[in-house]
CSV table of C-alpha atoms in Angstrom, one decimal:
chain,number,residue,atom,x,y,z
B,1,MET,CA,0.0,0.0,0.0
B,2,TRP,CA,2.9,2.3,0.8
B,3,LEU,CA,4.4,1.8,-2.7
B,4,LEU,CA,1.1,2.5,-4.4
B,5,SER,CA,0.8,5.8,-2.6
B,6,VAL,CA,4.2,6.9,-3.7
B,7,VAL,CA,4.1,6.0,-7.4
B,8,PRO,CA,1.7,8.7,-8.6
B,9,PRO,CA,3.7,11.7,-7.2
B,10,VAL,CA,6.9,10.2,-8.8
B,11,ARG,CA,5.1,9.8,-12.1
B,12,MET,CA,3.9,13.4,-11.8
B,13,LYS,CA,7.4,14.6,-11.2
B,14,CYS,CA,8.6,12.8,-14.3
B,15,VAL,CA,5.9,14.3,-16.4
B,16,THR,CA,6.7,17.7,-15.1
B,17,ILE,CA,10.4,17.4,-15.7
B,18,ARG,CA,9.7,16.1,-19.3
B,19,PHE,CA,7.4,19.0,-19.9
B,20,LEU,CA,10.0,21.5,-18.6
B,21,LEU,CA,12.7,20.0,-20.7
B,22,LEU,CA,10.5,20.1,-23.8
B,23,TRP,CA,9.5,23.7,-23.1
B,24,CYS,CA,13.2,24.7,-22.7
B,25,TRP,CA,14.1,22.9,-25.9
B,26,TRP,CA,11.3,24.7,-27.8
B,27,TRP,CA,12.2,28.1,-26.3
B,28,MET,CA,15.9,27.7,-27.2
B,29,SER,CA,15.0,26.7,-30.7
B,30,VAL,CA,12.8,29.7,-31.2
B,31,ALA,CA,15.5,32.0,-29.7
B,32,PHE,CA,18.1,30.5,-32.0
B,33,VAL,CA,15.9,31.0,-35.1
B,34,GLU,CA,15.1,34.6,-34.1
B,35,ALA,CA,18.8,35.4,-33.6
B,36,ALA,CA,19.7,33.8,-36.9
B,37,ILE,CA,17.0,35.8,-38.7
B,38,SER,CA,17.9,39.1,-37.0
B,39,SER,CA,21.7,38.6,-37.6
B,40,HIS,CA,21.1,37.8,-41.3
B,41,PRO,CA,20.1,41.4,-42.3
B,42,GLU,CA,23.0,42.8,-40.3
B,43,GLN,CA,25.5,40.4,-42.1
B,44,GLU,CA,24.0,41.3,-45.4
B,45,SER,CA,24.2,45.0,-44.7
B,46,ALA,CA,27.8,44.7,-43.6
B,47,ASN,CA,28.7,42.8,-46.8
B,48,GLN,CA,27.0,45.4,-49.0
B,49,SER,CA,28.6,48.3,-47.1
B,50,TRP,CA,32.1,46.8,-47.5
B,51,VAL,CA,31.6,45.9,-51.2
B,52,ARG,CA,30.4,49.5,-51.7
B,53,LEU,CA,33.5,50.9,-49.9
B,54,LEU,CA,35.9,48.8,-52.0
B,55,ALA,CA,34.1,49.9,-55.2
B,56,GLU,CA,34.3,53.5,-54.2
B,57,ALA,CA,38.0,53.2,-53.4
B,58,GLU,CA,38.7,51.7,-56.8
B,59,ARG,CA,36.8,54.4,-58.5
B,60,LEU,CA,38.8,57.0,-56.7
B,61,ARG,CA,42.0,55.0,-57.6
B,62,LEU,CA,42.8,54.5,-53.9
B,63,PRO,CA,44.6,51.4,-52.5
B,64,THR,CA,42.4,48.3,-52.0
B,65,LYS,CA,45.0,45.5,-51.7
B,66,PHE,CA,45.1,45.3,-47.9
B,67,LEU,CA,41.4,46.1,-47.7
B,68,ARG,CA,40.5,43.0,-49.7
B,69,VAL,CA,42.1,40.8,-47.1
B,70,LEU,CA,39.6,42.0,-44.4
B,71,PRO,CA,36.3,40.1,-44.1
B,72,PRO,CA,33.3,42.4,-44.7
B,73,ASP,CA,32.0,42.0,-41.1
B,74,PHE,CA,35.4,42.3,-39.3
B,75,ILE,CA,35.2,46.0,-38.5
B,76,HIS,CA,32.4,47.4,-36.3
B,77,PHE,CA,31.9,51.0,-37.3
B,78,GLU,CA,30.6,53.4,-34.6
B,79,PHE,CA,30.2,57.2,-34.6
B,80,ASP,CA,30.3,59.7,-31.8
B,81,GLU,CA,31.0,63.4,-31.1
B,82,LEU,CA,34.7,63.3,-30.8
B,83,ARG,CA,36.4,66.5,-29.8
B,84,THR,CA,40.1,65.8,-29.3
B,85,TYR,CA,40.6,63.3,-32.2
B,86,ALA,CA,38.9,62.3,-35.4
B,87,ALA,CA,39.0,58.5,-35.0
B,88,GLU,CA,40.4,55.6,-33.0
B,89,TYR,CA,40.5,51.8,-33.4
B,90,HIS,CA,40.0,49.3,-30.6
B,91,PRO,CA,41.8,46.1,-31.6
B,92,GLY,CA,40.3,43.7,-29.0
B,93,GLU,CA,36.8,44.6,-30.1
B,94,HIS,CA,37.6,45.2,-33.8
B,95,ARG,CA,35.7,48.5,-33.3
B,96,MET,CA,36.4,51.7,-35.2
B,97,LEU,CA,35.1,54.8,-33.5
B,98,LEU,CA,34.8,57.7,-35.9
B,99,ASN,CA,33.6,61.3,-35.6
B,100,ARG,CA,30.0,61.8,-36.6
B,101,THR,CA,31.3,64.1,-39.4
B,102,LEU,CA,32.6,61.0,-41.1
B,103,SER,CA,29.1,59.5,-41.2
B,104,LEU,CA,26.5,60.0,-44.0
B,105,ASN,CA,24.8,63.4,-43.3
B,106,ALA,CA,26.5,63.4,-39.9
B,107,ALA,CA,23.7,61.1,-38.7
B,108,GLY,CA,26.0,58.7,-37.0
B,109,ARG,CA,24.6,55.6,-38.7
B,110,VAL,CA,26.7,54.6,-41.7
B,111,LEU,CA,30.0,55.7,-43.2
B,112,LYS,CA,29.9,58.7,-45.5
B,113,PRO,CA,30.7,57.8,-49.2
B,114,LEU,CA,34.4,58.1,-49.8
B,115,GLY,CA,33.8,60.4,-52.8
B,116,ARG,CA,32.3,63.0,-50.4
B,117,MET,CA,35.2,63.0,-48.0
B,118,THR,CA,38.0,65.5,-48.1
B,119,HIS,CA,41.6,64.4,-48.6
B,120,LYS,CA,42.3,64.7,-44.9
B,121,GLU,CA,39.2,62.6,-44.0
B,122,LEU,CA,40.4,59.9,-46.4
B,123,GLU,CA,43.8,60.0,-44.8
B,124,VAL,CA,42.2,59.5,-41.4
B,125,ILE,CA,40.0,56.6,-42.7
B,126,TYR,CA,42.9,54.8,-44.3
B,127,HIS,CA,45.0,55.3,-41.1
B,128,GLU,CA,42.3,53.5,-39.1
B,129,LEU,CA,41.6,50.9,-41.8
B,130,PHE,CA,45.3,49.9,-41.7
B,131,HIS,CA,45.0,49.4,-37.9
B,132,ALA,CA,42.1,47.0,-38.6
B,133,TYR,CA,44.2,45.2,-41.2
B,134,MET,CA,47.1,44.7,-38.8
B,135,ASP,CA,44.6,43.6,-36.1
B,136,TYR,CA,43.1,41.0,-38.5
B,137,LEU,CA,46.6,39.6,-39.3
B,138,MET,CA,47.3,39.2,-35.6
B,139,VAL,CA,44.0,37.5,-34.9
B,140,THR,CA,44.3,35.1,-37.8
B,141,GLY,CA,48.0,34.5,-37.6
B,142,VAL,CA,48.6,33.6,-41.3
B,143,PRO,CA,45.6,34.7,-43.4
B,144,LEU,CA,44.4,32.5,-46.2
B,145,GLY,CA,43.6,33.4,-49.8
B,146,GLU,CA,45.3,35.0,-52.7
B,147,PHE,CA,46.8,37.7,-50.5
B,148,ASP,CA,48.4,35.2,-48.1
B,149,ARG,CA,52.0,35.7,-49.4
B,150,SER,CA,51.9,39.5,-49.1
B,151,SER,CA,50.2,39.6,-45.7
B,152,HIS,CA,52.5,37.0,-44.3
B,153,ALA,CA,55.6,38.8,-45.5
B,154,LEU,CA,54.2,42.1,-44.0
B,155,LEU,CA,53.5,40.5,-40.6
B,156,ARG,CA,56.9,38.8,-40.5
B,157,VAL,CA,58.7,42.1,-41.1
B,158,ALA,CA,56.4,43.9,-38.6
B,159,LYS,CA,57.4,41.4,-35.8
B,160,GLU,CA,61.1,41.7,-36.8
B,161,GLN,CA,60.9,45.5,-36.6
B,162,GLN,CA,59.0,45.5,-33.4
B,163,VAL,CA,62.0,43.8,-31.7
B,164,CYS,CA,64.8,45.4,-33.6
B,165,ARG,CA,63.6,49.1,-34.0
B,166,TYR,CA,60.8,49.6,-31.5
B,167,GLY,CA,62.0,47.9,-28.4
B,168,GLU,CA,64.3,50.8,-27.6
B,169,VAL,CA,63.3,54.2,-29.1
B,170,MET,CA,63.9,57.9,-28.8
B,171,ILE,CA,60.9,60.0,-27.9
B,172,ALA,CA,60.2,63.7,-28.1
B,173,PRO,CA,58.6,64.6,-24.7
B,174,ILE,CA,57.5,67.9,-26.1
B,175,VAL,CA,56.1,67.3,-29.6
B,176,GLN,CA,56.9,70.8,-30.9
B,177,ARG,CA,60.6,70.4,-29.9
B,178,MET,CA,61.8,67.6,-32.0
B,179,ASP,CA,65.5,68.2,-31.1
B,180,GLU,CA,64.8,67.5,-27.4
B,181,VAL,CA,64.8,63.7,-27.1
B,182,GLU,CA,64.9,61.0,-24.4
B,183,SER,CA,65.5,57.3,-24.6
B,184,ARG,CA,62.8,54.8,-23.7
B,185,TYR,CA,62.7,51.0,-23.4
B,186,LEU,CA,59.2,49.9,-24.4
B,187,THR,CA,57.2,46.9,-23.3
B,188,GLU,CA,55.9,44.5,-25.9
B,189,ALA,CA,52.5,46.2,-26.0
B,190,GLU,CA,54.0,49.7,-26.2
B,191,SER,CA,56.4,48.7,-29.0
B,192,TRP,CA,53.7,47.0,-31.0
B,193,GLU,CA,51.5,50.1,-30.7
B,194,ALA,CA,54.4,52.4,-31.6
B,195,LEU,CA,55.0,50.3,-34.8
B,196,ASN,CA,51.3,50.2,-35.7
B,197,GLU,CA,50.9,54.0,-35.3
B,198,THR,CA,54.0,54.7,-37.3
B,199,TRP,CA,53.0,52.4,-40.1
B,200,ALA,CA,49.5,53.8,-40.2
B,201,VAL,CA,50.8,57.3,-40.3
B,202,PHE,CA,52.7,56.3,-43.5
B,203,VAL,CA,49.7,54.7,-45.1
B,204,GLY,CA,47.6,57.9,-44.4
B,205,TRP,CA,50.4,60.0,-45.9
B,206,VAL,CA,50.5,57.8,-49.0
B,207,VAL,CA,46.7,58.2,-49.5
B,208,TRP,CA,46.8,62.0,-49.0
B,209,ASN,CA,49.6,62.4,-51.5
B,210,GLN,CA,48.0,60.0,-54.0
B,211,LEU,CA,44.9,62.1,-53.9
B,212,ASP,CA,46.9,65.4,-54.3
B,213,LEU,CA,48.9,64.1,-57.2
B,214,LEU,CA,45.8,62.6,-58.8
B,215,GLN,CA,44.1,65.9,-58.6
B,216,GLN,CA,47.1,67.5,-60.4
B,217,THR,CA,48.0,64.9,-63.0
B,218,GLY,CA,44.9,62.7,-63.3
B,219,LYS,CA,47.1,59.6,-62.9
B,220,SER,CA,47.3,57.0,-60.1
B,221,THR,CA,50.7,56.9,-58.5
B,222,PHE,CA,50.7,53.4,-57.1
B,223,LEU,CA,49.3,51.8,-60.3
B,224,GLY,CA,51.9,51.3,-63.0
B,225,GLY,CA,54.7,53.2,-61.4
B,226,ARG,CA,54.0,56.6,-63.1
B,227,ASP,CA,54.9,60.1,-61.8
B,228,ALA,CA,57.8,58.8,-59.7
B,229,HIS,CA,59.6,62.1,-60.4
B,230,GLN,CA,56.9,63.9,-58.4
B,231,TRP,CA,56.2,61.3,-55.8
B,232,ILE,CA,59.8,60.4,-54.7
B,233,PRO,CA,60.8,64.0,-53.8
B,234,ARG,CA,57.7,64.3,-51.6
B,235,LEU,CA,58.7,61.1,-49.8
B,236,LYS,CA,62.2,62.4,-49.3
B,237,ARG,CA,61.0,65.6,-47.9
B,238,ALA,CA,58.7,63.8,-45.5
B,239,PHE,CA,61.6,61.7,-44.2
B,240,GLU,CA,63.7,64.8,-43.8
B,241,ARG,CA,60.9,66.5,-41.8
B,242,GLY,CA,60.4,63.5,-39.6
B,243,GLU,CA,56.7,63.1,-40.6
B,244,PHE,CA,56.6,59.3,-40.2
B,245,ARG,CA,56.5,59.3,-36.4
B,246,GLY,CA,54.0,57.3,-34.4
B,247,TYR,CA,53.3,57.2,-30.7
B,248,TYR,CA,52.5,54.8,-27.9
B,249,VAL,CA,50.4,55.1,-24.7
B,250,PRO,CA,52.7,54.5,-21.7
B,251,GLU,CA,51.7,51.4,-19.6
B,252,GLU,CA,53.3,52.7,-16.4
B,253,PRO,CA,50.6,54.8,-14.6
B,254,GLY,CA,53.1,57.4,-13.3
B,255,GLU,CA,54.3,58.2,-16.8
B,256,ARG,CA,50.8,58.1,-18.2
B,257,ARG,CA,49.8,60.8,-15.7
B,258,LEU,CA,52.5,63.0,-17.3
B,259,ALA,CA,51.6,62.3,-20.9
B,260,GLN,CA,48.7,60.3,-22.4
B,261,LYS,CA,50.8,59.7,-25.5
B,262,ARG,CA,54.6,59.5,-26.1
B,263,TYR,CA,55.6,60.5,-29.7
B,264,LEU,CA,58.6,59.0,-31.3
B,265,ALA,CA,61.6,61.3,-32.1
B,266,LYS,CA,62.7,61.8,-35.7
B,267,SER,CA,65.6,59.3,-35.2
B,268,SER,CA,63.0,56.6,-34.4
B,269,GLN,CA,60.6,57.3,-37.2
B,270,LEU,CA,59.8,54.8,-40.0
B,271,SER,CA,62.8,53.4,-41.8
B,272,LEU,CA,63.0,53.2,-45.6
B,273,GLU,CA,62.9,49.4,-45.6
B,274,GLU,CA,59.6,49.5,-43.6
B,275,ALA,CA,58.2,52.0,-46.1
B,276,LEU,CA,59.1,49.8,-49.1
B,277,VAL,CA,57.5,46.7,-47.5
B,278,ILE,CA,54.3,48.6,-46.8
B,279,MET,CA,54.2,50.1,-50.3
B,280,GLU,CA,54.6,46.7,-52.0
B,281,GLN,CA,52.9,44.2,-49.7
B,282,ALA,CA,50.0,46.3,-48.3
B,283,ILE,CA,49.3,49.2,-50.6
B,284,GLY,CA,50.0,47.6,-53.9
B,285,PHE,CA,52.7,49.8,-55.5
B,286,SER,CA,54.2,48.1,-58.6
B,287,ASN,CA,57.5,46.3,-58.1
B,288,ASP,CA,59.2,48.6,-60.6
B,289,PHE,CA,58.0,51.7,-58.7
B,290,VAL,CA,59.2,50.3,-55.4
B,291,LYS,CA,62.6,49.6,-56.9
B,292,MET,CA,62.9,53.1,-58.2
B,293,VAL,CA,62.2,54.5,-54.7
B,294,ASP,CA,64.7,52.1,-53.2
B,295,VAL,CA,67.5,53.1,-55.6
B,296,SER,CA,66.8,56.8,-55.4
B,297,PHE,CA,67.3,56.9,-51.6
B,298,GLY,CA,70.8,55.5,-51.7
B,299,THR,CA,72.0,54.8,-48.2
B,300,THR,CA,69.8,57.3,-46.4
B,301,TRP,CA,67.1,56.5,-43.9
B,302,ARG,CA,68.1,52.8,-43.9
B,303,SER,CA,67.5,50.4,-41.0
B,304,ALA,CA,70.1,48.1,-39.7
B,305,CYS,CA,67.4,45.5,-39.1
B,306,LEU,CA,66.9,44.3,-42.7
B,307,THR,CA,68.0,44.9,-46.2
B,308,GLY,CA,66.0,45.4,-49.4
B,309,LYS,CA,66.9,41.9,-50.4
B,310,GLU,CA,64.6,40.6,-47.7
B,311,ARG,CA,61.6,42.2,-49.4
B,312,VAL,CA,59.3,39.8,-51.2
B,313,ASN,CA,59.4,40.6,-54.9
């Protein structure tokens, strides 16, 4: 009799548990389907936006080689009212924060068409896009696809230069006084940021000068190796002025209280070899053009870390 009085409650518990499990399975299935449906338009929108950006860049005869390595949904674009800077890229989140002025109609929703941007705005955009590219190479290690060789060569050189040139640098504590310098030993994170910022400065410079020369001559500099006689003197003047200097954010709290950013001194700016690698492997300058630049510089602005023979031709 005792057993008979216990069985019904046990059976009721089993039925209740089965019902709860069935309900949980149904709820999770619905939630998964809804998430898949809602993410599909976002994925499609990201793909369309990226395809449009690449098409615009080609129409404006701007570099697209390193952009084509990036998946369409890798970068998350955001807009805000930025007062002290125009843009910043957050590697861990693959998030690009831009000033609202870089959005369509300043509405802060989608990126403004490249054709409506000023030369300076395009310089800023390409600076940040190059950060995203380097972020992607670090995330994936060795990217796959037709650009594998160029991207792998670029990343290899970057890691070599990080150790050789950016582990110990000269900084300009006061940016306006380039002759007043101090030595700094950088941490791994600081040296990688210094390299990234320096390389991105160069990419932005290339884009601005490409647009300026294109406006004057109607010809693309990095396609076909034309107008070297105008482009190379500009590059030499930029090196002489110390324009290719990046920065890093100090990790040590005490130093960061003194300065949010430490800018590299002229002696620690980009080397010619680094510039040649970026030109060929990331931007897509013709091999002949890169060789002309290499020869025209002679022995100036060379790095002791690598020689031109180490470039991938």
